[in-house]
């Protein structure tokens, strides 16, 4: 679970968030929808520790994000795909996705692959991912 507690963010005189409180539960899928410039990317950047906030706290699994080392946090806990991402055209979609596993311990890689293939609803998608090139997205 990720909790944003009383987050304040301002750019100059423009207030982006004032006393923002959000909870993201594990295992759920969320969508951020809003007008251009309303703070969607800023929110994601704050969660990814790419952007600071002025006041408040972000808590992940009971720990403040400010207390977690970036390397530990990103290698083991958070994946982030930028809005303007670059895929390696010479690799399959699956191989591009697996680039995020580089540097993870072998058992973590195996656990991720096992979880990814355990759902029967993703079986046909698995075949396409392993064979398709990014240009076919």
PDB file of N, CA and C in Angstrom, residues 62-115:
ATOM      1  N   UNK A  62       4.328   1.045   5.254  1.00  0.00           N
ATOM      2  CA  UNK A  62       4.578   1.530   6.603  1.00  0.00           C
ATOM      3  C   UNK A  62       5.845   2.345   6.792  1.00  0.00           C
ATOM      4  N   UNK A  63       6.625   2.528   5.729  1.00  0.00           N
ATOM      5  CA  UNK A  63       7.871   3.295   5.829  1.00  0.00           C
ATOM      6  C   UNK A  63       7.775   4.561   4.993  1.00  0.00           C
ATOM      7  N   UNK A  64       8.308   5.627   5.525  1.00  0.00           N
ATOM      8  CA  UNK A  64       8.356   6.876   4.781  1.00  0.00           C
ATOM      9  C   UNK A  64       9.308   6.716   3.600  1.00  0.00           C
ATOM     10  N   UNK A  65       8.903   7.182   2.431  1.00  0.00           N
ATOM     11  CA  UNK A  65       9.776   7.085   1.253  1.00  0.00           C
ATOM     12  C   UNK A  65      11.084   7.824   1.468  1.00  0.00           C
ATOM     13  N   UNK A  66      11.066   8.858   2.281  1.00  0.00           N
ATOM     14  CA  UNK A  66      12.300   9.605   2.506  1.00  0.00           C
ATOM     15  C   UNK A  66      13.328   8.767   3.260  1.00  0.00           C
ATOM     16  N   UNK A  67      12.881   7.730   3.965  1.00  0.00           N
ATOM     17  CA  UNK A  67      13.822   6.890   4.709  1.00  0.00           C
ATOM     18  C   UNK A  67      14.358   5.727   3.876  1.00  0.00           C
ATOM     19  N   UNK A  68      13.763   5.486   2.709  1.00  0.00           N
ATOM     20  CA  UNK A  68      14.219   4.385   1.865  1.00  0.00           C
ATOM     21  C   UNK A  68      15.306   4.862   0.917  1.00  0.00           C
ATOM     22  N   UNK A  69      16.338   4.048   0.767  1.00  0.00           N
ATOM     23  CA  UNK A  69      17.397   4.373  -0.186  1.00  0.00           C
ATOM     24  C   UNK A  69      16.838   4.179  -1.591  1.00  0.00           C
ATOM     25  N   UNK A  70      17.147   5.118  -2.482  1.00  0.00           N
ATOM     26  CA  UNK A  70      16.631   5.033  -3.846  1.00  0.00           C
ATOM     27  C   UNK A  70      16.940   3.695  -4.495  1.00  0.00           C
ATOM     28  N   UNK A  71      18.180   3.250  -4.401  1.00  0.00           N
ATOM     29  CA  UNK A  71      18.577   2.010  -5.065  1.00  0.00           C
ATOM     30  C   UNK A  71      17.752   0.832  -4.553  1.00  0.00           C
ATOM     31  N   UNK A  72      17.624   0.725  -3.245  1.00  0.00           N
ATOM     32  CA  UNK A  72      16.853  -0.361  -2.632  1.00  0.00           C
ATOM     33  C   UNK A  72      15.397  -0.298  -3.087  1.00  0.00           C
ATOM     34  N   UNK A  73      14.839   0.880  -3.052  1.00  0.00           N
ATOM     35  CA  UNK A  73      13.431   1.066  -3.383  1.00  0.00           C
ATOM     36  C   UNK A  73      13.150   0.707  -4.836  1.00  0.00           C
ATOM     37  N   UNK A  74      13.939   1.236  -5.762  1.00  0.00           N
ATOM     38  CA  UNK A  74      13.660   1.021  -7.171  1.00  0.00           C
ATOM     39  C   UNK A  74      13.998  -0.379  -7.645  1.00  0.00           C
ATOM     40  N   UNK A  75      15.044  -0.964  -7.140  1.00  0.00           N
ATOM     41  CA  UNK A  75      15.398  -2.322  -7.560  1.00  0.00           C
ATOM     42  C   UNK A  75      14.378  -3.345  -7.103  1.00  0.00           C
ATOM     43  N   UNK A  76      13.855  -3.157  -5.921  1.00  0.00           N
ATOM     44  CA  UNK A  76      13.030  -4.195  -5.322  1.00  0.00           C
ATOM     45  C   UNK A  76      11.544  -3.902  -5.274  1.00  0.00           C
ATOM     46  N   UNK A  77      11.149  -2.667  -5.392  1.00  0.00           N
ATOM     47  CA  UNK A  77       9.761  -2.349  -5.090  1.00  0.00           C
ATOM     48  C   UNK A  77       8.963  -1.650  -6.185  1.00  0.00           C
ATOM     49  N   UNK A  78       9.573  -0.763  -6.922  1.00  0.00           N
ATOM     50  CA  UNK A  78       8.796   0.083  -7.814  1.00  0.00           C
ATOM     51  C   UNK A  78       9.273  -0.027  -9.245  1.00  0.00           C
ATOM     52  N   UNK A  79       8.333  -0.129 -10.152  1.00  0.00           N
ATOM     53  CA  UNK A  79       8.637  -0.052 -11.571  1.00  0.00           C
ATOM     54  C   UNK A  79       7.985   1.207 -12.120  1.00  0.00           C
ATOM     55  N   UNK A  80       8.641   1.858 -13.012  1.00  0.00           N
ATOM     56  CA  UNK A  80       8.129   3.121 -13.532  1.00  0.00           C
ATOM     57  C   UNK A  80       8.414   3.180 -15.018  1.00  0.00           C
ATOM     58  N   UNK A  81       7.384   3.433 -15.798  1.00  0.00           N
ATOM     59  CA  UNK A  81       7.532   3.568 -17.235  1.00  0.00           C
ATOM     60  C   UNK A  81       7.217   5.012 -17.593  1.00  0.00           C
ATOM     61  N   UNK A  82       8.164   5.685 -18.192  1.00  0.00           N
ATOM     62  CA  UNK A  82       7.981   7.088 -18.515  1.00  0.00           C
ATOM     63  C   UNK A  82       6.966   7.262 -19.636  1.00  0.00           C
ATOM     64  N   UNK A  83       6.363   8.438 -19.664  1.00  0.00           N
ATOM     65  CA  UNK A  83       5.357   8.744 -20.667  1.00  0.00           C
ATOM     66  C   UNK A  83       5.943   8.629 -22.073  1.00  0.00           C
ATOM     67  N   UNK A  84       7.116   9.164 -22.271  1.00  0.00           N
ATOM     68  CA  UNK A  84       7.798   9.069 -23.561  1.00  0.00           C
ATOM     69  C   UNK A  84       8.925   8.062 -23.414  1.00  0.00           C
ATOM     70  N   UNK A  85       8.581   6.805 -23.605  1.00  0.00           N
ATOM     71  CA  UNK A  85       9.558   5.751 -23.387  1.00  0.00           C
ATOM     72  C   UNK A  85      10.168   5.330 -24.712  1.00  0.00           C
ATOM     73  N   UNK A  86      11.330   4.738 -24.634  1.00  0.00           N
ATOM     74  CA  UNK A  86      11.990   4.233 -25.817  1.00  0.00           C
ATOM     75  C   UNK A  86      12.126   2.725 -25.715  1.00  0.00           C
ATOM     76  N   UNK A  87      11.679   2.038 -26.723  1.00  0.00           N
ATOM     77  CA  UNK A  87      11.813   0.584 -26.748  1.00  0.00           C
ATOM     78  C   UNK A  87      12.896   0.208 -27.742  1.00  0.00           C
ATOM     79  N   UNK A  88      13.574  -0.872 -27.455  1.00  0.00           N
ATOM     80  CA  UNK A  88      14.601  -1.369 -28.363  1.00  0.00           C
ATOM     81  C   UNK A  88      13.916  -2.159 -29.468  1.00  0.00           C
ATOM     82  N   UNK A  89      13.964  -1.628 -30.664  1.00  0.00           N
ATOM     83  CA  UNK A  89      13.283  -2.260 -31.796  1.00  0.00           C
ATOM     84  C   UNK A  89      13.851  -3.636 -32.127  1.00  0.00           C
ATOM     85  N   UNK A  90      15.105  -3.876 -31.755  1.00  0.00           N
ATOM     86  CA  UNK A  90      15.728  -5.166 -32.062  1.00  0.00           C
ATOM     87  C   UNK A  90      15.290  -6.266 -31.098  1.00  0.00           C
ATOM     88  N   UNK A  91      14.570  -5.900 -30.042  1.00  0.00           N
ATOM     89  CA  UNK A  91      14.125  -6.860 -29.031  1.00  0.00           C
ATOM     90  C   UNK A  91      12.614  -7.068 -29.146  1.00  0.00           C
ATOM     91  N   UNK A  92      12.154  -8.220 -28.656  1.00  0.00           N
ATOM     92  CA  UNK A  92      10.712  -8.438 -28.603  1.00  0.00           C
ATOM     93  C   UNK A  92      10.126  -7.589 -27.477  1.00  0.00           C
ATOM     94  N   UNK A  93       8.814  -7.505 -27.446  1.00  0.00           N
ATOM     95  CA  UNK A  93       8.153  -6.752 -26.376  1.00  0.00           C
ATOM     96  C   UNK A  93       8.514  -7.364 -25.031  1.00  0.00           C
ATOM     97  N   UNK A  94       8.481  -8.699 -24.944  1.00  0.00           N
ATOM     98  CA  UNK A  94       8.834  -9.381 -23.692  1.00  0.00           C
ATOM     99  C   UNK A  94      10.260  -9.024 -23.271  1.00  0.00           C
ATOM    100  N   UNK A  95      11.193  -9.048 -24.201  1.00  0.00           N
ATOM    101  CA  UNK A  95      12.589  -8.736 -23.874  1.00  0.00           C
ATOM    102  C   UNK A  95      12.723  -7.291 -23.387  1.00  0.00           C
ATOM    103  N   UNK A  96      11.968  -6.378 -23.989  1.00  0.00           N
ATOM    104  CA  UNK A  96      11.973  -4.988 -23.524  1.00  0.00           C
ATOM    105  C   UNK A  96      11.449  -4.898 -22.098  1.00  0.00           C
ATOM    106  N   UNK A  97      10.366  -5.603 -21.802  1.00  0.00           N
ATOM    107  CA  UNK A  97       9.803  -5.589 -20.450  1.00  0.00           C
ATOM    108  C   UNK A  97      10.767  -6.199 -19.443  1.00  0.00           C
ATOM    109  N   UNK A  98      11.488  -7.232 -19.858  1.00  0.00           N
ATOM    110  CA  UNK A  98      12.414  -7.904 -18.948  1.00  0.00           C
ATOM    111  C   UNK A  98      13.648  -7.062 -18.633  1.00  0.00           C
ATOM    112  N   UNK A  99      13.866  -5.998 -19.368  1.00  0.00           N
ATOM    113  CA  UNK A  99      14.987  -5.112 -19.043  1.00  0.00           C
ATOM    114  C   UNK A  99      14.846  -4.568 -17.625  1.00  0.00           C
ATOM    115  N   UNK A 100      13.616  -4.451 -17.157  1.00  0.00           N
ATOM    116  CA  UNK A 100      13.374  -3.988 -15.798  1.00  0.00           C
ATOM    117  C   UNK A 100      13.823  -4.970 -14.735  1.00  0.00           C
ATOM    118  N   UNK A 101      14.097  -6.209 -15.134  1.00  0.00           N
ATOM    119  CA  UNK A 101      14.548  -7.229 -14.186  1.00  0.00           C
ATOM    120  C   UNK A 101      16.062  -7.252 -14.035  1.00  0.00           C
ATOM    121  N   UNK A 102      16.761  -6.505 -14.883  1.00  0.00           N
ATOM    122  CA  UNK A 102      18.220  -6.484 -14.791  1.00  0.00           C
ATOM    123  C   UNK A 102      18.626  -5.968 -13.417  1.00  0.00           C
ATOM    124  N   UNK A 103      19.532  -6.662 -12.793  1.00  0.00           N
ATOM    125  CA  UNK A 103      20.015  -6.263 -11.477  1.00  0.00           C
ATOM    126  C   UNK A 103      19.233  -6.868 -10.328  1.00  0.00           C
ATOM    127  N   UNK A 104      18.112  -7.510 -10.634  1.00  0.00           N
ATOM    128  CA  UNK A 104      17.356  -8.160  -9.558  1.00  0.00           C
ATOM    129  C   UNK A 104      17.967  -9.520  -9.279  1.00  0.00           C
ATOM    130  N   UNK A 105      17.787  -9.975  -8.072  1.00  0.00           N
ATOM    131  CA  UNK A 105      18.272 -11.301  -7.704  1.00  0.00           C
ATOM    132  C   UNK A 105      17.533 -12.349  -8.526  1.00  0.00           C
ATOM    133  N   UNK A 106      18.200 -13.457  -8.823  1.00  0.00           N
ATOM    134  CA  UNK A 106      17.639 -14.494  -9.678  1.00  0.00           C
ATOM    135  C   UNK A 106      16.290 -14.998  -9.166  1.00  0.00           C
ATOM    136  N   UNK A 107      16.161 -15.212  -7.842  1.00  0.00           N
ATOM    137  CA  UNK A 107      14.886 -15.713  -7.325  1.00  0.00           C
ATOM    138  C   UNK A 107      13.765 -14.694  -7.522  1.00  0.00           C
ATOM    139  N   UNK A 108      14.082 -13.412  -7.491  1.00  0.00           N
ATOM    140  CA  UNK A 108      13.090 -12.364  -7.734  1.00  0.00           C
ATOM    141  C   UNK A 108      12.652 -12.396  -9.196  1.00  0.00           C
ATOM    142  N   UNK A 109      13.596 -12.633 -10.116  1.00  0.00           N
ATOM    143  CA  UNK A 109      13.272 -12.741 -11.534  1.00  0.00           C
ATOM    144  C   UNK A 109      12.333 -13.919 -11.767  1.00  0.00           C
ATOM    145  N   UNK A 110      12.676 -15.071 -11.176  1.00  0.00           N
ATOM    146  CA  UNK A 110      11.854 -16.266 -11.355  1.00  0.00           C
ATOM    147  C   UNK A 110      10.462 -16.064 -10.782  1.00  0.00           C
ATOM    148  N   UNK A 111      10.378 -15.426  -9.631  1.00  0.00           N
ATOM    149  CA  UNK A 111       9.081 -15.150  -8.997  1.00  0.00           C
ATOM    150  C   UNK A 111       8.239 -14.246  -9.894  1.00  0.00           C
ATOM    151  N   UNK A 112       8.858 -13.227 -10.471  1.00  0.00           N
ATOM    152  CA  UNK A 112       8.144 -12.303 -11.348  1.00  0.00           C
ATOM    153  C   UNK A 112       7.632 -13.025 -12.581  1.00  0.00           C
ATOM    154  N   UNK A 113       8.470 -13.840 -13.209  1.00  0.00           N
ATOM    155  CA  UNK A 113       8.053 -14.585 -14.403  1.00  0.00           C
ATOM    156  C   UNK A 113       6.952 -15.588 -14.073  1.00  0.00           C
ATOM    157  N   UNK A 114       7.064 -16.252 -12.930  1.00  0.00           N
ATOM    158  CA  UNK A 114       6.055 -17.229 -12.519  1.00  0.00           C
ATOM    159  C   UNK A 114       4.707 -16.541 -12.313  1.00  0.00           C
ATOM    160  N   UNK A 115       4.722 -15.404 -11.633  1.00  0.00           N
ATOM    161  CA  UNK A 115       3.494 -14.662 -11.372  1.00  0.00           C
ATOM    162  C   UNK A 115       2.883 -14.175 -12.685  1.00  0.00           C
TER     163      UNK A 115
END
